[in-house]
Amino acid sequence: MHTIIRWAELGRLPDFIIRQLIRTLLRARLRQEGTLPFHDRLATLLQFRDALHNEPIACATDTANEQHYEVPADLFQTFMGSHLKYSSGFWQQPDTTLEESEKKMLEITCQRAQLTDGQQILELGCGWGSLSLWMARTYPNATITAVSNSATQKAYIDAQNMPNLTVITADMNTFQPDGQFDRVVSIEMFEHMRNWHQLLQHIDSWLLPNGALFIHIFVHRELAYLFDGKGGINWMSEHFFKEGMMPAEQLLPLCNQHLVTEKIWRVNGTHYARTLRAWLEKIDQNRKAAHTILERGLGKHNAQLQFGRWRIFFMACEELFGFNGGNEWYVGHYRLKKR
């Protein structure tokens, strides 16, 4: 298996073979984890939740930065849209573009979070600022605080010079904001966290009366599992998602003992699959520029390896979210409010 993976990373296997291998692994995981009857699956999920309560809020934050968030912004510009939205877009039509899909998902996020001008808004895990910058421009009288674990991301967002947006670099294990907020929003950060119970307790204390929390996470319809590298080869954990989590759709409500789960939306996985396909197509179009960026820090040979890994990452995630018509793994939107 190691030899096959290295061939794939070096571009010596055609994409259709790589995709077939990925689908085989996905089917194997479902066979391994999905054969229990419902009551046993629920018991397993509750055990998973309880185990998270013994963890810190976040694990391996330095590794997560190295894998994703301290990577130069110009590499992400070789495959993402102009908003640098490093999460699923929303594809309304067959001819929707990557730019349009980013914009539509940002609009949906603001609508479902019930954002309005003049609010105090906190974003946890702001990435390259796609949502924070969108909110700052859309709601000029709002005061927005964005939290990232990455100095590189903070520098990129700060350079946009938005007067109503403040970016803080912080570790979620120790982060405590000044003041309280009308809204807390988080896009694909919870998957990097562990102790959701404690984090939700903190967020509850950060919300003003009548405040609300909006969370966007990717999920599996029933299963929850960790990307911890245990049990053999775990390529995703090693290169892209160290100590990350695939939550089950119902894990968040099961972890929440402080806020009221007001509404849950399901975004079919094909929206994320199309996003990842667009990223793959764009980085292939910008192959030379991506290689140049990677070579600056890695050298020529390692840059070739890393470029191949990014391509496999996009294919693996596209196949995952497109599996079973996007009804197996997909995106969950959750709005929670103060009691």
Tab-separated table of C-alpha atoms in Angstrom:
chain	number	residue	atom	x	y	z
A	1	MET	CA	0.000	0.000	0.000
A	2	HIS	CA	2.846	2.414	0.809
A	3	THR	CA	4.285	1.913	-2.682
A	4	ILE	CA	0.926	2.563	-4.347
A	5	ILE	CA	0.450	5.741	-2.304
A	6	ARG	CA	3.908	7.006	-3.252
A	7	TRP	CA	3.242	6.329	-6.935
A	8	ALA	CA	0.006	8.291	-6.631
A	9	GLU	CA	1.762	11.185	-4.871
A	10	LEU	CA	4.380	11.321	-7.636
A	11	GLY	CA	1.709	11.384	-10.328
A	12	ARG	CA	2.524	7.908	-11.636
A	13	LEU	CA	-1.034	6.603	-11.308
A	14	PRO	CA	-3.892	7.919	-13.471
A	15	ASP	CA	-6.672	9.733	-11.645
A	16	PHE	CA	-9.290	7.086	-12.452
A	17	ILE	CA	-7.204	4.436	-10.633
A	18	ILE	CA	-6.745	6.723	-7.620
A	19	ARG	CA	-10.486	7.386	-7.517
A	20	GLN	CA	-11.278	3.661	-7.700
A	21	LEU	CA	-8.948	3.024	-4.755
A	22	ILE	CA	-10.592	5.835	-2.777
A	23	ARG	CA	-14.088	4.431	-3.410
A	24	THR	CA	-12.894	0.992	-2.314
A	25	LEU	CA	-11.601	2.447	0.953
A	26	LEU	CA	-14.861	4.333	1.535
A	27	ARG	CA	-16.929	1.192	1.023
A	28	ALA	CA	-14.614	-0.708	3.372
A	29	ARG	CA	-15.053	1.917	6.104
A	30	LEU	CA	-18.825	1.761	5.809
A	31	ARG	CA	-18.749	-2.036	5.986
A	32	GLN	CA	-16.456	-1.885	9.007
A	33	GLU	CA	-18.377	0.752	10.950
A	34	GLY	CA	-21.932	0.520	9.671
A	35	THR	CA	-22.939	-3.085	10.281
A	36	LEU	CA	-24.258	-2.638	13.834
A	37	PRO	CA	-28.014	-2.405	14.523
A	38	PHE	CA	-29.403	1.051	15.294
A	39	HIS	CA	-29.393	0.783	19.103
A	40	ASP	CA	-25.755	-0.359	19.066
A	41	ARG	CA	-24.774	2.483	16.719
A	42	LEU	CA	-26.448	4.973	19.069
A	43	ALA	CA	-24.628	3.474	22.046
A	44	THR	CA	-21.353	3.719	20.130
A	45	LEU	CA	-22.032	7.376	19.311
A	46	LEU	CA	-22.791	8.142	22.963
A	47	GLN	CA	-19.541	6.440	23.985
A	48	PHE	CA	-17.705	8.536	21.393
A	49	ARG	CA	-19.308	11.707	22.782
A	50	ASP	CA	-18.422	10.784	26.361
A	51	ALA	CA	-14.797	10.094	25.402
A	52	LEU	CA	-14.545	13.590	23.905
A	53	HIS	CA	-15.477	15.057	27.289
A	54	ASN	CA	-12.129	13.821	28.633
A	55	GLU	CA	-10.133	15.596	25.919
A	56	PRO	CA	-8.890	19.191	25.730
A	57	ILE	CA	-10.923	21.531	23.550
A	58	ALA	CA	-8.351	21.216	20.754
A	59	CYS	CA	-5.493	18.799	20.018
A	60	ALA	CA	-2.436	19.133	17.767
A	61	THR	CA	-3.064	22.805	16.987
A	62	ASP	CA	0.538	23.325	15.844
A	63	THR	CA	0.294	20.396	13.430
A	64	ALA	CA	-2.994	21.678	12.006
A	65	ASN	CA	-1.272	24.971	11.268
A	66	GLU	CA	1.632	23.273	9.508
A	67	GLN	CA	-0.719	21.149	7.393
A	68	HIS	CA	-3.155	23.864	6.335
A	69	TYR	CA	-3.099	27.253	7.906
A	70	GLU	CA	0.498	28.465	7.836
A	71	VAL	CA	0.691	27.519	4.156
A	72	PRO	CA	1.180	30.695	2.060
A	73	ALA	CA	-2.008	32.414	0.951
A	74	ASP	CA	-0.806	32.460	-2.647
A	75	LEU	CA	-0.979	28.645	-2.778
A	76	PHE	CA	-4.667	28.766	-1.838
A	77	GLN	CA	-5.175	31.408	-4.510
A	78	THR	CA	-4.106	28.823	-7.097
A	79	PHE	CA	-7.213	26.719	-6.436
A	80	MET	CA	-9.890	28.634	-4.499
A	81	GLY	CA	-12.196	31.416	-5.641
A	82	SER	CA	-11.610	35.107	-4.973
A	83	HIS	CA	-13.183	34.898	-1.495
A	84	LEU	CA	-10.631	32.217	-0.481
A	85	LYS	CA	-13.458	30.195	1.026
A	86	TYR	CA	-11.808	26.989	2.241
A	87	SER	CA	-15.082	25.121	2.709
A	88	SER	CA	-18.063	24.003	0.673
A	89	GLY	CA	-19.733	26.277	-1.813
A	90	PHE	CA	-23.402	26.069	-2.814
A	91	TRP	CA	-24.016	25.110	-6.448
A	92	GLN	CA	-27.493	26.146	-7.579
A	93	GLN	CA	-27.276	25.290	-11.284
A	94	PRO	CA	-25.229	22.981	-13.539
A	95	ASP	CA	-23.377	26.023	-14.906
A	96	THR	CA	-22.720	27.677	-11.516
A	97	THR	CA	-19.106	28.852	-11.222
A	98	LEU	CA	-16.764	28.495	-8.248
A	99	GLU	CA	-17.071	32.235	-7.608
A	100	GLU	CA	-20.867	32.038	-7.626
A	101	SER	CA	-20.881	28.997	-5.339
A	102	GLU	CA	-18.722	30.796	-2.764
A	103	LYS	CA	-20.955	33.854	-2.841
A	104	LYS	CA	-24.161	31.838	-2.500
A	105	MET	CA	-22.929	29.834	0.488
A	106	LEU	CA	-21.795	33.028	2.215
A	107	GLU	CA	-25.268	34.493	1.655
A	108	ILE	CA	-26.934	31.326	2.997
A	109	THR	CA	-24.675	31.349	6.053
A	110	CYS	CA	-25.579	34.932	6.934
A	111	GLN	CA	-29.278	34.249	6.379
A	112	ARG	CA	-29.342	31.108	8.524
A	113	ALA	CA	-27.261	32.752	11.242
A	114	GLN	CA	-29.820	35.601	11.232
A	115	LEU	CA	-27.156	38.290	10.969
A	116	THR	CA	-28.177	41.941	10.828
A	117	ASP	CA	-26.322	45.231	10.645
A	118	GLY	CA	-25.202	46.626	13.977
A	119	GLN	CA	-24.659	43.277	15.705
A	120	GLN	CA	-21.623	42.234	17.704
A	121	ILE	CA	-20.378	39.136	15.841
A	122	LEU	CA	-17.649	36.639	16.758
A	123	GLU	CA	-16.297	34.187	14.183
A	124	LEU	CA	-14.382	31.179	15.492
A	125	GLY	CA	-11.886	29.715	13.038
A	126	CYS	CA	-12.046	32.419	10.385
A	127	GLY	CA	-9.619	30.854	7.900
A	128	TRP	CA	-8.577	33.297	5.191
A	129	GLY	CA	-11.434	35.589	6.115
A	130	SER	CA	-14.035	34.646	3.520
A	131	LEU	CA	-16.947	35.019	5.938
A	132	SER	CA	-15.429	37.695	8.185
A	133	LEU	CA	-14.629	39.961	5.248
A	134	TRP	CA	-18.050	39.265	3.710
A	135	MET	CA	-19.761	40.196	6.984
A	136	ALA	CA	-17.619	43.314	7.401
A	137	ARG	CA	-18.609	44.558	3.936
A	138	THR	CA	-22.261	43.489	4.120
A	139	TYR	CA	-22.880	44.837	7.636
A	140	PRO	CA	-20.766	48.018	7.896
A	141	ASN	CA	-22.252	48.955	11.282
A	142	ALA	CA	-21.549	45.532	12.790
A	143	THR	CA	-18.499	44.958	14.965
A	144	ILE	CA	-16.792	41.728	13.979
A	145	THR	CA	-14.133	39.822	15.888
A	146	ALA	CA	-12.492	36.920	14.052
A	147	VAL	CA	-10.325	34.250	15.662
A	148	SER	CA	-7.656	32.249	13.854
A	149	ASN	CA	-4.860	30.013	15.080
A	150	SER	CA	-2.682	31.213	12.203
A	151	ALA	CA	-0.496	34.313	12.062
A	152	THR	CA	-0.392	33.959	8.263
A	153	GLN	CA	-4.171	34.149	8.028
A	154	LYS	CA	-4.329	37.121	10.393
A	155	ALA	CA	-1.783	39.018	8.285
A	156	TYR	CA	-3.750	38.308	5.109
A	157	ILE	CA	-7.052	39.514	6.592
A	158	ASP	CA	-5.490	42.548	8.288
A	159	ALA	CA	-4.123	43.629	4.904
A	160	GLN	CA	-7.716	44.088	3.679
A	161	ASN	CA	-8.043	47.074	6.075
A	162	MET	CA	-11.649	46.607	7.176
A	163	PRO	CA	-12.343	49.127	9.980
A	164	ASN	CA	-15.094	47.055	11.629
A	165	LEU	CA	-13.110	43.789	11.677
A	166	THR	CA	-10.544	42.748	14.298
A	167	VAL	CA	-8.569	39.518	13.910
A	168	ILE	CA	-7.159	37.721	16.946
A	169	THR	CA	-4.600	34.920	16.823
A	170	ALA	CA	-5.444	32.470	19.590
A	171	ASP	CA	-5.542	28.831	20.635
A	172	MET	CA	-9.112	27.710	21.305
A	173	ASN	CA	-7.926	25.896	24.429
A	174	THR	CA	-7.230	29.227	26.113
A	175	PHE	CA	-9.229	31.796	24.114
A	176	GLN	CA	-11.446	34.151	26.090
A	177	PRO	CA	-12.949	37.161	24.287
A	178	ASP	CA	-13.491	40.607	25.706
A	179	GLY	CA	-17.216	41.165	26.052
A	180	GLN	CA	-20.215	39.272	24.700
A	181	PHE	CA	-21.803	38.883	21.279
A	182	ASP	CA	-25.160	38.800	19.519
A	183	ARG	CA	-23.919	36.059	17.216
A	184	VAL	CA	-21.129	33.500	17.209
A	185	VAL	CA	-20.466	31.800	13.868
A	186	SER	CA	-18.100	28.964	13.029
A	187	ILE	CA	-17.390	27.407	9.636
A	188	GLU	CA	-15.614	24.035	9.624
A	189	MET	CA	-13.682	24.617	12.844
A	190	PHE	CA	-15.487	22.194	15.138
A	191	GLU	CA	-14.072	19.255	13.155
A	192	HIS	CA	-10.637	20.303	14.453
A	193	MET	CA	-11.885	20.471	18.051
A	194	ARG	CA	-12.339	17.609	20.522
A	195	ASN	CA	-14.202	18.619	23.677
A	196	TRP	CA	-17.343	20.091	22.127
A	197	HIS	CA	-19.161	20.035	25.463
A	198	GLN	CA	-16.656	22.428	27.027
A	199	LEU	CA	-16.425	24.610	23.926
A	200	LEU	CA	-20.213	24.992	23.753
A	201	GLN	CA	-20.237	25.879	27.447
A	202	HIS	CA	-17.720	28.642	26.735
A	203	ILE	CA	-19.712	29.912	23.751
A	204	ASP	CA	-22.862	30.034	25.868
A	205	SER	CA	-21.066	32.414	28.239
A	206	TRP	CA	-19.903	34.575	25.315
A	207	LEU	CA	-23.432	35.142	23.974
A	208	LEU	CA	-25.616	38.053	24.977
A	209	PRO	CA	-29.222	37.356	26.033
A	210	ASN	CA	-31.152	36.379	22.884
A	211	GLY	CA	-27.816	35.552	21.246
A	212	ALA	CA	-27.349	32.643	18.843
A	213	LEU	CA	-24.635	30.344	17.531
A	214	PHE	CA	-24.404	29.173	13.909
A	215	ILE	CA	-22.188	26.216	13.032
A	216	HIS	CA	-21.283	24.796	9.613
A	217	ILE	CA	-19.578	21.387	9.789
A	218	PHE	CA	-19.167	18.405	7.527
A	219	VAL	CA	-20.706	15.211	8.910
A	220	HIS	CA	-21.548	11.581	8.264
A	221	ARG	CA	-25.213	10.675	8.519
A	222	GLU	CA	-24.576	8.208	11.400
A	223	LEU	CA	-20.889	7.561	12.086
A	224	ALA	CA	-18.363	9.572	14.087
A	225	TYR	CA	-14.649	8.805	13.980
A	226	LEU	CA	-11.246	10.401	14.508
A	227	PHE	CA	-8.410	10.964	12.072
A	228	ASP	CA	-5.817	9.939	14.649
A	229	GLY	CA	-3.530	7.676	12.632
A	230	LYS	CA	-4.374	4.638	14.742
A	231	GLY	CA	-5.133	1.237	13.332
A	232	GLY	CA	-2.692	1.320	10.408
A	233	ILE	CA	-2.152	3.693	7.513
A	234	ASN	CA	-3.991	6.993	7.818
A	235	TRP	CA	-2.776	9.158	4.987
A	236	MET	CA	-5.338	11.908	5.649
A	237	SER	CA	-4.260	12.287	9.265
A	238	GLU	CA	-0.580	12.315	8.402
A	239	HIS	CA	-0.736	14.978	5.716
A	240	PHE	CA	-3.927	17.049	6.069
A	241	PHE	CA	-6.135	16.419	9.083
A	242	LYS	CA	-4.043	15.457	12.106
A	243	GLU	CA	-6.274	14.784	15.136
A	244	GLY	CA	-9.324	15.885	13.148
A	245	MET	CA	-12.795	14.412	13.452
A	246	MET	CA	-15.587	13.230	11.206
A	247	PRO	CA	-18.682	14.026	13.306
A	248	ALA	CA	-21.993	12.247	13.007
A	249	GLU	CA	-24.918	14.500	12.127
A	250	GLN	CA	-26.407	14.058	15.616
A	251	LEU	CA	-23.144	14.478	17.545
A	252	LEU	CA	-23.557	18.228	18.029
A	253	PRO	CA	-27.071	17.999	19.542
A	254	LEU	CA	-25.838	15.163	21.777
A	255	CYS	CA	-22.889	17.272	23.000
A	256	ASN	CA	-24.993	20.378	23.573
A	257	GLN	CA	-26.211	20.760	27.152
A	258	HIS	CA	-26.081	24.549	27.369
A	259	LEU	CA	-27.817	25.990	24.296
A	260	VAL	CA	-31.098	25.156	22.579
A	261	THR	CA	-30.753	23.496	19.172
A	262	GLU	CA	-33.178	25.640	17.200
A	263	LYS	CA	-32.788	24.332	13.652
A	264	ILE	CA	-30.684	21.886	11.620
A	265	TRP	CA	-30.222	22.001	7.841
A	266	ARG	CA	-28.651	19.326	5.649
A	267	VAL	CA	-26.612	20.453	2.623
A	268	ASN	CA	-26.248	17.536	0.206
A	269	GLY	CA	-22.657	16.363	-0.151
A	270	THR	CA	-22.634	16.932	-3.905
A	271	HIS	CA	-22.227	20.664	-3.203
A	272	TYR	CA	-18.911	19.944	-1.495
A	273	ALA	CA	-17.961	17.383	-4.148
A	274	ARG	CA	-18.420	20.001	-6.877
A	275	THR	CA	-16.376	22.485	-4.843
A	276	LEU	CA	-13.507	20.016	-4.581
A	277	ARG	CA	-13.703	19.154	-8.267
A	278	ALA	CA	-13.455	22.867	-9.064
A	279	TRP	CA	-10.405	23.197	-6.784
A	280	LEU	CA	-8.728	20.250	-8.511
A	281	GLU	CA	-9.421	21.651	-11.959
A	282	LYS	CA	-8.133	25.083	-10.979
A	283	ILE	CA	-4.910	23.874	-9.342
A	284	ASP	CA	-4.256	21.755	-12.429
A	285	GLN	CA	-4.680	24.876	-14.552
A	286	ASN	CA	-2.250	26.686	-12.231
A	287	ARG	CA	0.160	23.767	-11.849
A	288	LYS	CA	3.277	25.781	-12.690
A	289	ALA	CA	2.439	28.566	-10.227
A	290	ALA	CA	1.596	26.054	-7.478
A	291	HIS	CA	4.895	24.217	-8.007
A	292	THR	CA	6.812	27.498	-7.811
A	293	ILE	CA	5.121	28.422	-4.521
A	294	LEU	CA	5.745	24.981	-3.001
A	295	GLU	CA	9.372	24.912	-4.157
A	296	ARG	CA	10.104	28.086	-2.179
A	297	GLY	CA	9.810	26.206	1.093
A	298	LEU	CA	10.215	22.552	0.135
A	299	GLY	CA	12.646	22.227	-2.743
A	300	LYS	CA	11.838	20.728	-6.123
A	301	HIS	CA	11.383	17.033	-5.199
A	302	ASN	CA	9.297	17.640	-2.085
A	303	ALA	CA	7.254	20.251	-3.944
A	304	GLN	CA	6.332	17.612	-6.512
A	305	LEU	CA	5.295	15.249	-3.712
A	306	GLN	CA	3.236	17.898	-1.949
A	307	PHE	CA	1.508	18.970	-5.149
A	308	GLY	CA	0.542	15.345	-5.724
A	309	ARG	CA	-0.771	15.125	-2.165
A	310	TRP	CA	-2.983	18.174	-2.652
A	311	ARG	CA	-4.432	16.579	-5.791
A	312	ILE	CA	-5.122	13.315	-3.945
A	313	PHE	CA	-6.657	15.280	-1.064
A	314	PHE	CA	-9.095	16.982	-3.434
A	315	MET	CA	-9.979	13.689	-5.136
A	316	ALA	CA	-10.401	11.830	-1.831
A	317	CYS	CA	-12.718	14.479	-0.418
A	318	GLU	CA	-14.666	14.795	-3.666
A	319	GLU	CA	-15.287	11.053	-3.740
A	320	LEU	CA	-16.270	11.073	-0.060
A	321	PHE	CA	-18.835	13.853	-0.356
A	322	GLY	CA	-20.149	12.574	-3.668
A	323	PHE	CA	-20.616	9.029	-2.343
A	324	ASN	CA	-24.183	7.660	-2.508
A	325	GLY	CA	-25.446	10.798	-4.220
A	326	GLY	CA	-24.156	13.059	-1.434
A	327	ASN	CA	-26.389	11.384	1.162
A	328	GLU	CA	-23.664	9.608	3.165
A	329	TRP	CA	-21.232	12.415	3.995
A	330	TYR	CA	-22.454	16.005	3.685
A	331	VAL	CA	-22.589	19.419	5.386
A	332	GLY	CA	-24.685	20.193	8.440
A	333	HIS	CA	-25.857	23.681	9.389
A	334	TYR	CA	-26.975	24.223	12.982
A	335	ARG	CA	-28.453	27.242	14.718
A	336	LEU	CA	-28.446	27.200	18.510
A	337	LYS	CA	-29.757	29.888	20.826
A	338	LYS	CA	-29.514	30.915	24.463
A	339	ARG	CA	-31.917	29.236	26.852
